[in-house]
Short mmCIF file of C-alpha atoms in Angstrom, two decimals:
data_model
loop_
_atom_site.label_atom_id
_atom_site.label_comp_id
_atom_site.label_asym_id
_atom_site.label_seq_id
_atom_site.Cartn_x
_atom_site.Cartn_y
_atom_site.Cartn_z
CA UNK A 1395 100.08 99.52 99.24
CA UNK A 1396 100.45 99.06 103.12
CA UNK A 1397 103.80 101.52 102.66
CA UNK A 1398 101.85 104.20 101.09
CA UNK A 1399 98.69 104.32 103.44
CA UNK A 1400 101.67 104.15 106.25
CA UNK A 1401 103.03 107.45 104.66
CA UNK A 1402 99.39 108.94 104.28
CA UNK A 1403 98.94 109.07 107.65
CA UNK A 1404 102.37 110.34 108.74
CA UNK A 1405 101.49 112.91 106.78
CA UNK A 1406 98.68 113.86 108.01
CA UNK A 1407 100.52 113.31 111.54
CA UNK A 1408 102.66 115.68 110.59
CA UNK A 1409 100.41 118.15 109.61
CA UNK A 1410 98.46 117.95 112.21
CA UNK A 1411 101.98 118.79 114.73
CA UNK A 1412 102.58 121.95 112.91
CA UNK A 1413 98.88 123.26 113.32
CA UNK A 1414 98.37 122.35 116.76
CA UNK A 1415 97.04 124.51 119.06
CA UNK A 1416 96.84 124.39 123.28
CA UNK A 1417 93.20 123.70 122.70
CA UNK A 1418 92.03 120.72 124.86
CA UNK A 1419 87.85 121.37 125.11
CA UNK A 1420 87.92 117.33 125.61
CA UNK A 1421 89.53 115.97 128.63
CA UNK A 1422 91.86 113.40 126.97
CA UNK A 1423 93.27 112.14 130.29
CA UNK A 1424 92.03 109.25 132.02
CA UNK A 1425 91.26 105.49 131.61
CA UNK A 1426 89.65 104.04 128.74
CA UNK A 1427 88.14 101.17 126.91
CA UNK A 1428 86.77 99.94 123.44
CA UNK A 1429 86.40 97.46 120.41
CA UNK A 1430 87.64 97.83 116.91
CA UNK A 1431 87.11 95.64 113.55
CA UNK A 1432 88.84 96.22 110.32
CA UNK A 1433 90.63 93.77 107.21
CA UNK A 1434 93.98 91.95 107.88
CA UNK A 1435 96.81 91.08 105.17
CA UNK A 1436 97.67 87.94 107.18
CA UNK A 1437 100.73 86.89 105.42
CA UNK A 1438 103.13 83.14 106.03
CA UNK A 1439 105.73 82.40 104.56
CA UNK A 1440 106.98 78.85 104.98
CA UNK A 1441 110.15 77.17 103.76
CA UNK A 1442 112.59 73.67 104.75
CA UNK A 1443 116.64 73.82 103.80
CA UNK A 1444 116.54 71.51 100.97
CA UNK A 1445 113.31 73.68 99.16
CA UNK A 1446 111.66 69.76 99.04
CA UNK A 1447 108.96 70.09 100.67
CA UNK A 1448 107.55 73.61 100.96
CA UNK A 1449 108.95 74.44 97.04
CA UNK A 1450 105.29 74.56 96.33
CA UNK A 1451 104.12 76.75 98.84
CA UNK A 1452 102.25 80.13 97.79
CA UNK A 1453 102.52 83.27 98.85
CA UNK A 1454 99.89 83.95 100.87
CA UNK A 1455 98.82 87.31 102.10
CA UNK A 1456 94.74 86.93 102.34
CA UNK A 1457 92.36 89.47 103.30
CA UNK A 1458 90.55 88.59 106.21
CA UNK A 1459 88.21 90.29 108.91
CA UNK A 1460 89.49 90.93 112.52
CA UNK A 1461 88.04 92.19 115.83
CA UNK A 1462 88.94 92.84 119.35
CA UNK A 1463 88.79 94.53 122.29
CA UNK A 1464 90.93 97.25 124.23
CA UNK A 1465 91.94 99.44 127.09
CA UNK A 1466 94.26 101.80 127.75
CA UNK A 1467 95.25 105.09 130.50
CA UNK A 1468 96.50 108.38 128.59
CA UNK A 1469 98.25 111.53 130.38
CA UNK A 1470 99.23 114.82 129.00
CA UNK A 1471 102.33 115.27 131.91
CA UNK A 1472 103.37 118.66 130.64
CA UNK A 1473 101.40 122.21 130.05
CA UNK A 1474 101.48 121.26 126.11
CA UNK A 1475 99.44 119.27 123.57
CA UNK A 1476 101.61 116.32 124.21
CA UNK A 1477 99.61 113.03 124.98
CA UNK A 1478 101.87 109.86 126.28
CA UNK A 1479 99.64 106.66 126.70
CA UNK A 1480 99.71 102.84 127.76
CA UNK A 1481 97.40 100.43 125.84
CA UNK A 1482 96.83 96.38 125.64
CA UNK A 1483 94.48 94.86 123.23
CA UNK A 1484 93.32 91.38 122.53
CA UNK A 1485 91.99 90.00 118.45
CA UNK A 1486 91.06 87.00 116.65
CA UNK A 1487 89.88 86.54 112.85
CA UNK A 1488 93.30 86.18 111.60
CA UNK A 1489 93.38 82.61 109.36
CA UNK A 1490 94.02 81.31 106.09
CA UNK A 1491 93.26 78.00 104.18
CA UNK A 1492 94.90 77.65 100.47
CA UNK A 1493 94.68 73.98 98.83
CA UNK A 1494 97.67 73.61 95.94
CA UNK A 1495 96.35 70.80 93.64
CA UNK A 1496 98.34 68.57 91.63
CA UNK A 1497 95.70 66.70 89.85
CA UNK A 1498 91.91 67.65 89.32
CA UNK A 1499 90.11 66.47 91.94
CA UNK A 1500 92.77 67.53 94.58
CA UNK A 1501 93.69 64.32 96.40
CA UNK A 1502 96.98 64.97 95.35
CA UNK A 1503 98.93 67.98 96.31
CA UNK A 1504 99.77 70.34 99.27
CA UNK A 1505 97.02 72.11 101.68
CA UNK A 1506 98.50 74.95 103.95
CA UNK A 1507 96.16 75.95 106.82
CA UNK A 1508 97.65 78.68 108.76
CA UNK A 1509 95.39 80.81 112.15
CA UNK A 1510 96.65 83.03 115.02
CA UNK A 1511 93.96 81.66 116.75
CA UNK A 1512 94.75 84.82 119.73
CA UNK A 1513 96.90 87.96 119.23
CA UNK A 1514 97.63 90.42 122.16
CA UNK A 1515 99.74 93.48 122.18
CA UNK A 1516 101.17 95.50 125.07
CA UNK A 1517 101.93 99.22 123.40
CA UNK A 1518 103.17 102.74 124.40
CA UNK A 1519 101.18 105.79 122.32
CA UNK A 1520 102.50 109.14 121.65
CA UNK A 1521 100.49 112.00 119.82
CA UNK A 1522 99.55 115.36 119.74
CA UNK A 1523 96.16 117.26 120.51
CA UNK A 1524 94.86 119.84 118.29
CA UNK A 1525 91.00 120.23 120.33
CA UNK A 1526 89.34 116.95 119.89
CA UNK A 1527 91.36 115.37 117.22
CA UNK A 1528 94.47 112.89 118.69
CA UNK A 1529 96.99 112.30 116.17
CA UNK A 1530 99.36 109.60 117.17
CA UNK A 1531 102.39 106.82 117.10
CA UNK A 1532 102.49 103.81 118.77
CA UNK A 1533 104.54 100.59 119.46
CA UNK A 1534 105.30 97.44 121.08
CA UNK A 1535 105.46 94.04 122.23
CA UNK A 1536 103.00 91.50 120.38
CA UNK A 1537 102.46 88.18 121.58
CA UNK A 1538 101.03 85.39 119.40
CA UNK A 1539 99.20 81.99 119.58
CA UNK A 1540 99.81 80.65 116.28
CA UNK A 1541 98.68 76.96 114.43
CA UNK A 1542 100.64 76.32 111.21
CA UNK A 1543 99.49 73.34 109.16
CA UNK A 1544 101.04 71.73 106.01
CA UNK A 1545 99.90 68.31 104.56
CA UNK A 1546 101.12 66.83 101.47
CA UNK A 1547 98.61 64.68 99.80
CA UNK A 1548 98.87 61.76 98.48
CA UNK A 1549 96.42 60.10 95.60
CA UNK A 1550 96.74 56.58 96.84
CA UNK A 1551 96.32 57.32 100.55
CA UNK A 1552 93.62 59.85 99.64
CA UNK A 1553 93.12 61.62 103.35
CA UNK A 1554 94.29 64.58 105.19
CA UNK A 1555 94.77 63.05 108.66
CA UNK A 1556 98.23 63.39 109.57
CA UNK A 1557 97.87 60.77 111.97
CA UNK A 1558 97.80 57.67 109.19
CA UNK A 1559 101.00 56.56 107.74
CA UNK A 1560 102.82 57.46 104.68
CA UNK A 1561 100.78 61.60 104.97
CA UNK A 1562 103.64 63.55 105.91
CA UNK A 1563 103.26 66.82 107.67
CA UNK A 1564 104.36 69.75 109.55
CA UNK A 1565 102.29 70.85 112.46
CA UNK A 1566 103.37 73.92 114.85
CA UNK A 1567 101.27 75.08 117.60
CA UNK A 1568 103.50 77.35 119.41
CA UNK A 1569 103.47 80.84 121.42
CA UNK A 1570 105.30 83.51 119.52
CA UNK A 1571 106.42 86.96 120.35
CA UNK A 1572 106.88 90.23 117.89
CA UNK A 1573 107.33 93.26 117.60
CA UNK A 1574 104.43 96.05 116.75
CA UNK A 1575 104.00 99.77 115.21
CA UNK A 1576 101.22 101.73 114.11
CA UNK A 1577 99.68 105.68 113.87
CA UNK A 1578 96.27 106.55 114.10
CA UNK A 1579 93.83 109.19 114.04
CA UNK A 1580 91.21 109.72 116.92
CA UNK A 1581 88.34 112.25 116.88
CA UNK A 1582 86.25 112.75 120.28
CA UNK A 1583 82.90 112.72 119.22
CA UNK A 1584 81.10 113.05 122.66
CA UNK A 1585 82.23 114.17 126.14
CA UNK A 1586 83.30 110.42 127.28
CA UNK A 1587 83.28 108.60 123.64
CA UNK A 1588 85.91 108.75 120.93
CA UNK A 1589 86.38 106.93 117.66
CA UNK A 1590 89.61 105.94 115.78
CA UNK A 1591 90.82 105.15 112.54
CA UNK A 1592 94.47 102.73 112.63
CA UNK A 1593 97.38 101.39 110.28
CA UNK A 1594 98.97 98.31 112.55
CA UNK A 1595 101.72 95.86 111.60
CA UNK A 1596 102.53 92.42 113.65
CA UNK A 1597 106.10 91.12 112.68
CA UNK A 1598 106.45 87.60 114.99
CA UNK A 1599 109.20 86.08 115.47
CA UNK A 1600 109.76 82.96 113.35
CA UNK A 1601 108.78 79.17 114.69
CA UNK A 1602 109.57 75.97 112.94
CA UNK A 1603 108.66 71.93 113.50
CA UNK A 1604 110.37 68.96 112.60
CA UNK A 1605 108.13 66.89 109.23
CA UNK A 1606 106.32 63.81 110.14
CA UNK A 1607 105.30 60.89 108.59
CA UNK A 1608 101.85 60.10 110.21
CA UNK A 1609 101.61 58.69 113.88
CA UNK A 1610 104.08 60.96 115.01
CA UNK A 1611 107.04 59.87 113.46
CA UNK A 1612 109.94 61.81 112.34
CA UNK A 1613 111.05 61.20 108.56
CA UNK A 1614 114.33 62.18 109.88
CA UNK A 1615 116.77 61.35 112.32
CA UNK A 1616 117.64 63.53 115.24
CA UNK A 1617 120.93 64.51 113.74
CA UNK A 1618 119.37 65.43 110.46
CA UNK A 1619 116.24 66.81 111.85
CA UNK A 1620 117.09 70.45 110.95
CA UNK A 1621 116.99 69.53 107.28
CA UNK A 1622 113.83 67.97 107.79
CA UNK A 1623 111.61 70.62 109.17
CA UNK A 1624 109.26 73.11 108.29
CA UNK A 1625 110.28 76.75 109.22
CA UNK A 1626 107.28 79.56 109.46
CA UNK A 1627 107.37 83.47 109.17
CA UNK A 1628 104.32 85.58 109.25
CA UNK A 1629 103.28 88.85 109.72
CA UNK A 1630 99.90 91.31 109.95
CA UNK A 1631 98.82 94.46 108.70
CA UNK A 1632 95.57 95.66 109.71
CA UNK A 1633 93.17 98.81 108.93
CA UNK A 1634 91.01 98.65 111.67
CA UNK A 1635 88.08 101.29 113.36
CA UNK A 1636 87.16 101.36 116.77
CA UNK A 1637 85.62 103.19 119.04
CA UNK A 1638 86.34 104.09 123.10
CA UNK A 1639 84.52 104.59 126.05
CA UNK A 1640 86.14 106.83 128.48
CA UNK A 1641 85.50 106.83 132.35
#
C-alpha cells in the first residue's frame, strides 16, 4: 500500500517538473512554521536467537493518530523554480498495545507494549515551483525515544509487574537514531499561509535488552547474555496534513 501511494506522488512530482513554469506570484522564501496530524503504520518487530521467547510475537503494524509541530527556512538560490529547504519537526501519538492469550481469561500468555513516546527529525527539502503549488523530496536524520515492553504471563503468578519474581521480561528504554524520506505536495493558500499534504517513513536503527526474571535479574549469565535478550526493529509510515505560517 505505502509503496504505491509513494509512487502516486512521485508521479505527480514528476509531472509537476515537466509543467513548471518561472511563475512565483507567492514569495516561497523565508522562515516558516506549522503543525500537522495524520495516521501512522507504527510497525515492531521483535525477536531473541533461540526464537524462545518472542516465537509468539505478532506482527504488528497498527494504525494510530500522530501530531506535531514544525519549522523550517526555504531559498530559491538560482533564477529558476528550484526551492532547497532546511526543516526540523517534533511528534508524539506513535504506540501500540497487543495482548497474545494463551488461555481465556488472559493471565497466561505474552503482552507486547511498544511507544516512541518523542520522535524528531532534522531534514533537507528539495522541490520545484509551478506558481503556488511546491512539489517536493525530502530526507534525513530521525532521532527516537523509544519504550519497548514484553511480559510473559504466567497463570500461577497472575500479574504483569515485572518487578515480582518468576515474570520474565524485556524492557528497553533507549534513544535511537534513523534514517528518514518523504515527498509532499504544498499549495499556498494565502499570502503568508500554506497547507501540505505528506508520505513520511522512519527506519530506526535497531535496540535490544538483556530478559529478566523480575527484580532485575538476568535469566542469563553475562557470557550467555546475547542469547538471552530481546532484540527490537521498528519503523513509521505516516500520511500526515499540515499547515504553515510564514513570516
Amino acid at each position: 500500500m505505502k509503496t504505491g501511494l509513494l509512487a502516486t506522488l512521485g508521479l505527480i512530482a514528476l509531472a509537476t517538473t515537466v509543467q513548471a513554469q518561472n511563475n512565483t506570484a507567492f514569495n516561497w522564501e523565508g522562515a516558516y512554521v506549522g503543525a500537522f496530524a495524520g495516521a501512522s503504520s507504527f510497525e515492531v518487530e521483535s525477536s531473541d536467537l533461540t526464537d524462545t521467547f518472542t516465537n509468539d510475537a505478532p506482527p504488528i503494524g497498527e494504525i494510530i493518530l500522530n501530531y506535531g509541530i514544525n519549522g523550517g527556512y526555504n531559498w530559491m538560490p538560482f533564477d529558476d523554480n528550484l526551492l532547497l529547504g532546511l526543516e526540523v519537526d517534533v511528534q508524539g501519538g506513535n504506540s501500540t498495545s497487543q495482548l497474545i492469550k494463551f488461555n481465556e481469561d488472559g493471565t497466561d500468555g505474552q503482552l507486547y507494549e511498544n511507544e516512541i513516546t518523542s520522535l524528531a527529525t532534522l531534514r533537507g527539502r528539495a522541490g520545484v515551483v509551478n506558481g503556488n503549488v511546491l512539489t517536493y523530496l525530502t530526507g534525513g536524520l530521525a532521532f527516537a525515544q523509544v519504550d519497548y515492553l514484553i511480559v510473559d504471563l504466567d497463570e500461577a503468578i497472575n500479574t504483569r509487574d515485572c518487578s515480582v519474581n518468576g515474570i520474565i521480561c524485556a524492557d528497553n528504554k533507549d534513544s535511537l537514531l534513523g534514517l528518514n524520506v518523504g515527498l509532499g505536495i504544498e499549495y499556498a493558500f494565502r499570502e503568508n499561509a500554506t497547507a501540505r499534504f505528506e508520505i513520511m517513513h522512519y527506519n530506526l536503527e535497531p535496540t535490544s535488552t538483556e530478559l529478566f526474571n523480575g527484580e532485575a535479574v538476568p535469566i542469563c549469565s553475562k557470557q550467555n547474555a546475547d542469547e538471552c535478550s530481546a532484540y527490537f526493529k521498528s519503523g513509521v509510515t505516516q500520511l500526515r496534513f499540515g499547515v504553515n505560517y510564514k513570516f
